[in-house]
Coordinates of C-alpha atoms in Angstrom, one line a residue:
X41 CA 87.9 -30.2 154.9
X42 CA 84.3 -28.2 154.8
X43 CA 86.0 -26.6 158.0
X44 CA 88.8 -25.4 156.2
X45 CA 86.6 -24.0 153.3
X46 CA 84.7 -21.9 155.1
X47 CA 87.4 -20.5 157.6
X48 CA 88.2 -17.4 157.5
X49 CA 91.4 -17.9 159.8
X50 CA 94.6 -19.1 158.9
X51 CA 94.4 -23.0 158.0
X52 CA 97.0 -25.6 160.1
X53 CA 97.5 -28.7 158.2
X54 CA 99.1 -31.5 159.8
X55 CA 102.2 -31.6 158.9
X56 CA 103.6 -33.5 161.7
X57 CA 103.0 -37.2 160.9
X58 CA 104.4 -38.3 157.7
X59 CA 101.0 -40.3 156.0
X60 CA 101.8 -39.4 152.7
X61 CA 100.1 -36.9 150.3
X62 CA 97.3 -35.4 151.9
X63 CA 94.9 -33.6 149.7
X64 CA 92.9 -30.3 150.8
X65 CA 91.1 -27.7 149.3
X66 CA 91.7 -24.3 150.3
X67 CA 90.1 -20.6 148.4
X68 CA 89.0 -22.9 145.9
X69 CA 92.6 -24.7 145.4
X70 CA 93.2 -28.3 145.4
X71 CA 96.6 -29.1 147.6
X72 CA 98.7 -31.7 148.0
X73 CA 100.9 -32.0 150.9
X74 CA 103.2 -34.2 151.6
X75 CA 106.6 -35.0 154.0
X76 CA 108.5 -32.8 156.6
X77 CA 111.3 -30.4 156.7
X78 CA 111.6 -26.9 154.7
X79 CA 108.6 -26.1 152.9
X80 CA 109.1 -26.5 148.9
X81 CA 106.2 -25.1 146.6
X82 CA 105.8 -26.9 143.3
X83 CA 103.6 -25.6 140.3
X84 CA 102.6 -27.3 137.3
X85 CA 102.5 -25.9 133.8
X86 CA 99.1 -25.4 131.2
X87 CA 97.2 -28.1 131.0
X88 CA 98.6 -30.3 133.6
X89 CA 97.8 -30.4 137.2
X90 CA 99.5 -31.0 140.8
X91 CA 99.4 -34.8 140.0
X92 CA 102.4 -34.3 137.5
X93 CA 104.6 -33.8 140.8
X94 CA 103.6 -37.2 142.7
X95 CA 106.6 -39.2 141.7
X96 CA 108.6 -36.2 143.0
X97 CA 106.4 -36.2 145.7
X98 CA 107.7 -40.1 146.8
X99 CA 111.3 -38.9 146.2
X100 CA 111.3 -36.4 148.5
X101 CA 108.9 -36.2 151.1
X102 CA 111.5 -37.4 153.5
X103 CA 113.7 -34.2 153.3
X104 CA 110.6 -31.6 152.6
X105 CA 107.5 -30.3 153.6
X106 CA 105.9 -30.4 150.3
X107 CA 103.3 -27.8 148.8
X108 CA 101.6 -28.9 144.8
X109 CA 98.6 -27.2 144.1
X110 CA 96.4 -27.5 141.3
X111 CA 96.6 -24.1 139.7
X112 CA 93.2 -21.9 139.5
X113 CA 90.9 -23.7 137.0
X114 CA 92.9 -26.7 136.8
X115 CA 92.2 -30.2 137.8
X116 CA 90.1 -30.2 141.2
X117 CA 90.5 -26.7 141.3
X118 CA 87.9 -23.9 141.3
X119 CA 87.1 -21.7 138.0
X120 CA 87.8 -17.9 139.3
X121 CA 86.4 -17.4 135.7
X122 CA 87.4 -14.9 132.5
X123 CA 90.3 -12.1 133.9
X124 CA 92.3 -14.8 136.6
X125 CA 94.4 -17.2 134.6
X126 CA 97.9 -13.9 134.0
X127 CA 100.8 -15.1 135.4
X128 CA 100.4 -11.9 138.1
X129 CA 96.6 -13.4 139.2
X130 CA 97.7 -16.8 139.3
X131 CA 100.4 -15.5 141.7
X132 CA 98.1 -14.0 143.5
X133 CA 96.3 -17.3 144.3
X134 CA 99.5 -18.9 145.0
X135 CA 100.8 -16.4 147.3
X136 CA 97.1 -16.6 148.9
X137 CA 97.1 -20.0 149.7
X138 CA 100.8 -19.6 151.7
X139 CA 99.3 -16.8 154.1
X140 CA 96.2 -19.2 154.3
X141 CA 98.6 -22.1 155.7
X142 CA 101.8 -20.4 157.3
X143 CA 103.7 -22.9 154.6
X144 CA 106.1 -20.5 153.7
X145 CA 108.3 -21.7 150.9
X146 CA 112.5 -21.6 151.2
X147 CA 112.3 -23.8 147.7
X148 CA 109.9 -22.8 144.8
X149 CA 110.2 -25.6 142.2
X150 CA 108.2 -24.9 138.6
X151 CA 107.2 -27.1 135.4
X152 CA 107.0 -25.0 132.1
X153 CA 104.5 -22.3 132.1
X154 CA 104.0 -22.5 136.2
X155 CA 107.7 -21.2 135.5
X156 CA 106.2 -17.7 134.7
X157 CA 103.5 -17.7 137.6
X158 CA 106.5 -18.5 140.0
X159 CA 108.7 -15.8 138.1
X160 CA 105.8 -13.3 138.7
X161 CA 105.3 -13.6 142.3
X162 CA 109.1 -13.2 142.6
X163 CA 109.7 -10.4 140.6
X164 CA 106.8 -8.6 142.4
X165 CA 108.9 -9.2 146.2
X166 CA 105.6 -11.5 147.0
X167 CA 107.7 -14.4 147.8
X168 CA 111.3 -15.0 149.0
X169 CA 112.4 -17.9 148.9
X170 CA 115.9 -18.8 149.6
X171 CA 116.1 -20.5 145.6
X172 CA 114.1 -21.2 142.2
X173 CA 114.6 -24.4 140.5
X174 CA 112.8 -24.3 137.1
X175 CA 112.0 -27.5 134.8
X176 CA 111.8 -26.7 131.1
X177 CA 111.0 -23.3 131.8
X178 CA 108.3 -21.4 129.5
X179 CA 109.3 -18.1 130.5
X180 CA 110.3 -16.1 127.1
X181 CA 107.6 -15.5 124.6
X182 CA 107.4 -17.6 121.3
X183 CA 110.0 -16.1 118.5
X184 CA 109.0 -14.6 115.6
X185 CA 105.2 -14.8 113.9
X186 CA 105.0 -17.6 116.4
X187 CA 104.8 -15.1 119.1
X188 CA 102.4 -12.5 116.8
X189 CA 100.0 -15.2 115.9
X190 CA 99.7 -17.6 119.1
X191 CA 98.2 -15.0 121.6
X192 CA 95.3 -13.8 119.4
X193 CA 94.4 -17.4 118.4
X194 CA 94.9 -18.3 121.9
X195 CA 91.9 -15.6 122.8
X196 CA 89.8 -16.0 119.8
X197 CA 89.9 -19.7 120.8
X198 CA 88.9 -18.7 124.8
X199 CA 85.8 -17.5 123.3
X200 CA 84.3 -19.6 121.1
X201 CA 81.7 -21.9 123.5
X202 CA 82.3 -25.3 121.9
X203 CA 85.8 -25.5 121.6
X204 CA 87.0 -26.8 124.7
X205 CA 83.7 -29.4 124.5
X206 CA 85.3 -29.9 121.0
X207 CA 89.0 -30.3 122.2
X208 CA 87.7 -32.5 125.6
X209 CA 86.0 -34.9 122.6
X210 CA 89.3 -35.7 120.9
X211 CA 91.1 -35.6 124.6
X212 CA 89.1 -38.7 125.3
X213 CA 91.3 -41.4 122.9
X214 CA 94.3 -42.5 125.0
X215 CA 95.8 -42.9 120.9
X216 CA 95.4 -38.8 121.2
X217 CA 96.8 -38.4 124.4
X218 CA 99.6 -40.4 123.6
X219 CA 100.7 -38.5 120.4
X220 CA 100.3 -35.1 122.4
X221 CA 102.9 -36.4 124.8
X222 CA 105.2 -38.1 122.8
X223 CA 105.1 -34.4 119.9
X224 CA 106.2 -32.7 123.3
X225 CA 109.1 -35.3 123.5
X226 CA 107.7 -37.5 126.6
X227 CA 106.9 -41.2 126.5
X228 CA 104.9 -41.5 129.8
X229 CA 103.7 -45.5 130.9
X230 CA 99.9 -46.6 130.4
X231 CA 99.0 -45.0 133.9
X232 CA 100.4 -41.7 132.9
X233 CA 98.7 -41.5 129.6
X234 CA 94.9 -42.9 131.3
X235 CA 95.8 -39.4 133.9
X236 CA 96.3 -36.9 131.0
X237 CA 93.3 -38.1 129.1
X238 CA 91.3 -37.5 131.8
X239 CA 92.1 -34.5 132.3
X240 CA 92.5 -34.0 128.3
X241 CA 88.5 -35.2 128.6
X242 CA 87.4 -33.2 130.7
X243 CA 85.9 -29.8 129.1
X244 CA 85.9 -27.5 132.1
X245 CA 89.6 -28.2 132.3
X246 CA 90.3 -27.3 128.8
X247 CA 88.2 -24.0 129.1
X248 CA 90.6 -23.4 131.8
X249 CA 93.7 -24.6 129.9
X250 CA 92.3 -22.0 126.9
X251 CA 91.6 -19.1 129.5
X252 CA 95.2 -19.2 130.2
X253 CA 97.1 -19.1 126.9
X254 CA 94.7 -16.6 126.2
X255 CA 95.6 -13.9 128.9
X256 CA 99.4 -14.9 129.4
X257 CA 101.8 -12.6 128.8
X258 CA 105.4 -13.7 128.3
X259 CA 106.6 -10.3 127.1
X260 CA 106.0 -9.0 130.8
X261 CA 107.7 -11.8 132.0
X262 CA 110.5 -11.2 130.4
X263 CA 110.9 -8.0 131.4
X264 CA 111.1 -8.9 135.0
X265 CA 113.5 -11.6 134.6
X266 CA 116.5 -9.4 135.7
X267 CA 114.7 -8.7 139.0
X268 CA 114.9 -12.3 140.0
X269 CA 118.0 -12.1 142.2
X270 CA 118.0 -15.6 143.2
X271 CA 120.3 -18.7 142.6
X272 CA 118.0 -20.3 139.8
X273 CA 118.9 -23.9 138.1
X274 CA 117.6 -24.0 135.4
X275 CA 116.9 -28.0 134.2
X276 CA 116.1 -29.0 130.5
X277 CA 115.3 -31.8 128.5
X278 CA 117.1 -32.7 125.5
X279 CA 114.2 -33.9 123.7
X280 CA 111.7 -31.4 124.5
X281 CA 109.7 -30.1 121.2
X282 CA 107.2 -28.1 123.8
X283 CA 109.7 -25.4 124.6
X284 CA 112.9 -24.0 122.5
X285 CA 115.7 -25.2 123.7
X286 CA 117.6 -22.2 122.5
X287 CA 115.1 -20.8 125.8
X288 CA 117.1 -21.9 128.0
X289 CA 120.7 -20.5 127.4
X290 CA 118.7 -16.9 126.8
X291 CA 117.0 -17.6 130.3
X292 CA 120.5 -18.1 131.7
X293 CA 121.7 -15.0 130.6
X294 CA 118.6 -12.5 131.4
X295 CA 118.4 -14.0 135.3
X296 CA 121.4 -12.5 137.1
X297 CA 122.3 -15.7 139.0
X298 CA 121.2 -19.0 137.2
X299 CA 122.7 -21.9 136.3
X300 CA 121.6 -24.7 133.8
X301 CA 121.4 -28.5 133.0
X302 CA 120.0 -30.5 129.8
X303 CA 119.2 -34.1 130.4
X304 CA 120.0 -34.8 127.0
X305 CA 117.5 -38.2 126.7
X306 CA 114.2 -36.2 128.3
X307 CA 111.4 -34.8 126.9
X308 CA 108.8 -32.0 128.3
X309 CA 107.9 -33.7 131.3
X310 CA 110.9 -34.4 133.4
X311 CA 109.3 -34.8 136.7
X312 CA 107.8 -37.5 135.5
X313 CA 110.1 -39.5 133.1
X314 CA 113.1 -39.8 135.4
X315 CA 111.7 -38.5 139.1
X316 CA 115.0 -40.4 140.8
X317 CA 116.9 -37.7 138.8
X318 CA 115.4 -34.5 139.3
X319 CA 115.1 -35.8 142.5
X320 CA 119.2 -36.2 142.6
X321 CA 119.3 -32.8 141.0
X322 CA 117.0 -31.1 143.3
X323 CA 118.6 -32.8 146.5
X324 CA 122.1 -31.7 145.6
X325 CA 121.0 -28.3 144.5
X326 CA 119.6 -27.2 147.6
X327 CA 122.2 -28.4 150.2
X328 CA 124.3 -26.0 147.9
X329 CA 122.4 -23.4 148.3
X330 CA 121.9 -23.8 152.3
X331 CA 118.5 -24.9 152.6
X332 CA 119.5 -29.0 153.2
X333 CA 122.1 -29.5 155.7
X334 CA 123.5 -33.5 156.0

């Protein structure tokens, strides 16, 4: 792993024996990597972190070669600090870490706001994959004083030194944690709650977490939808309070070839409430679009 840190070549990871998720740090990024077959990029949303694809992970690490990093800040991840959480830097890293490996993705697969870094990269030519899959896609910005208000709180909020100490304070009750993930529409078992409170806990995490609302920019993101000329589901969850669900009929009509599906029982996080489904979903998806063959 120290090997692979200080490298300045390209980085082979072993992807030829299946022995489940392997982790790696690579530029500063924590990686899992897991299964065989065509390469499949997944990337969380704010505040969560490559764990939140694991169950996926289990569901489908017999048909891909699968690529969940911990976006920059995040989790294990390194702080690039201020000016590298946009969607457009966090591409960057993303599209770093692939020319770093050779894992080339034919599937990108995101989770909320790792929707936009995805969307970035995509819109910009700086990947090509064959198909974007895109789980309660934050994408659009917030309507109406919603969308005036949120940014410059977000920033004001970035600077103030005690906040995310503050915010990490409160993180640390599981009853917190708990009533976080069920106002986002997501009843998660004990194991899932103990993973977001430490990560809810954990300061340098939320400065990370604040660094990004603060310098993302959905109104960009927007404006490059069109430009994704891609077959794009689009899945959402019925009960999901994190993200409008009006957001995803709009998405559908500014992406010029998307389709889209509302699990009508699910909350915010889909991976992990029903993996078996979205792994269904994904499975039967992609042989439609070429990349799985029976």
């Amino acid at each position: 792993m120290e090997d692979a840190m200080r490298s300045a070549g390209p980085v082979v990871l072993d992807i030829h024996r299946k022995t489940g998720s392997r982790l790696q740090r690579i530029d500063g990024l924590h990686v899992r990597v897991a299964g065989a077959g065509p390469v499949a990029l997944l990337v969380h949303g704010t505040g969560s972190t490559g764990h939140t694809w694991e169950p996926l992970l289990a569901a489908l690490d017999d048909r891909f070669t699968l690529v969940a990093p911990d976006l920059p800040g995040h989790g294990e991840s390194s702080d690039p600090g201020p000016g590298s959480y946009s969607p457009g830097a966090m591409a960057h890293a993303l599209v770093g870490l692939i020319d770093r490996t050779g894992l080339v993705p034919e599937v990108v697969i995101g989770h909320s706001a790792g929707c936009a870094v995805l969307a970035s990269a995509l819109a910009a030519g700086r990947l090509r994959p064959r198909t974007l899959i895109a789980l309660n896609p934050a994408m659009l910005p917030f309507p109406g004083l919603q969308g005036v208000v949120f940014p410059g709180a977000a920033r004001l909020l970035a600077r103030l030194p005690l906040v995310a100490d503050t915010i990490a304070h409160q993180g640390r009750s599981p009853a917190a944690v708990r009533n976080l993930l069920e106002g986002i529409g997501s009843h998660l078992d004990e194991a899932g709650i103990e993973t977001y409170r430490a990560l809810f806990g954990d300061p340098s995490h939320i400065r990370s977490v604040l660094r990004m609302m603060a310098e993302w920019d959905l109104h960009r993101i927007a404006a490059q939808l069109p430009k994704i000329d891609l077959p794009c589901l689009l899945l959402g969850g019925g009960q999901d309070r994190a993200v409008p669900q009006g957001d995803l009929a709009r998405l559908a009509e500014r992406l010029p070839r998307a389709e889209r599906l509302l699990l009508m029982q699910q909350g915010h996080l889909l991976q992990e409430e029903v993996p078996e489904r979205v792994a269904e979903l994904v499975l039967d998806w992609c042989r439609r679009q070429g990349v799985l063959r029976e």
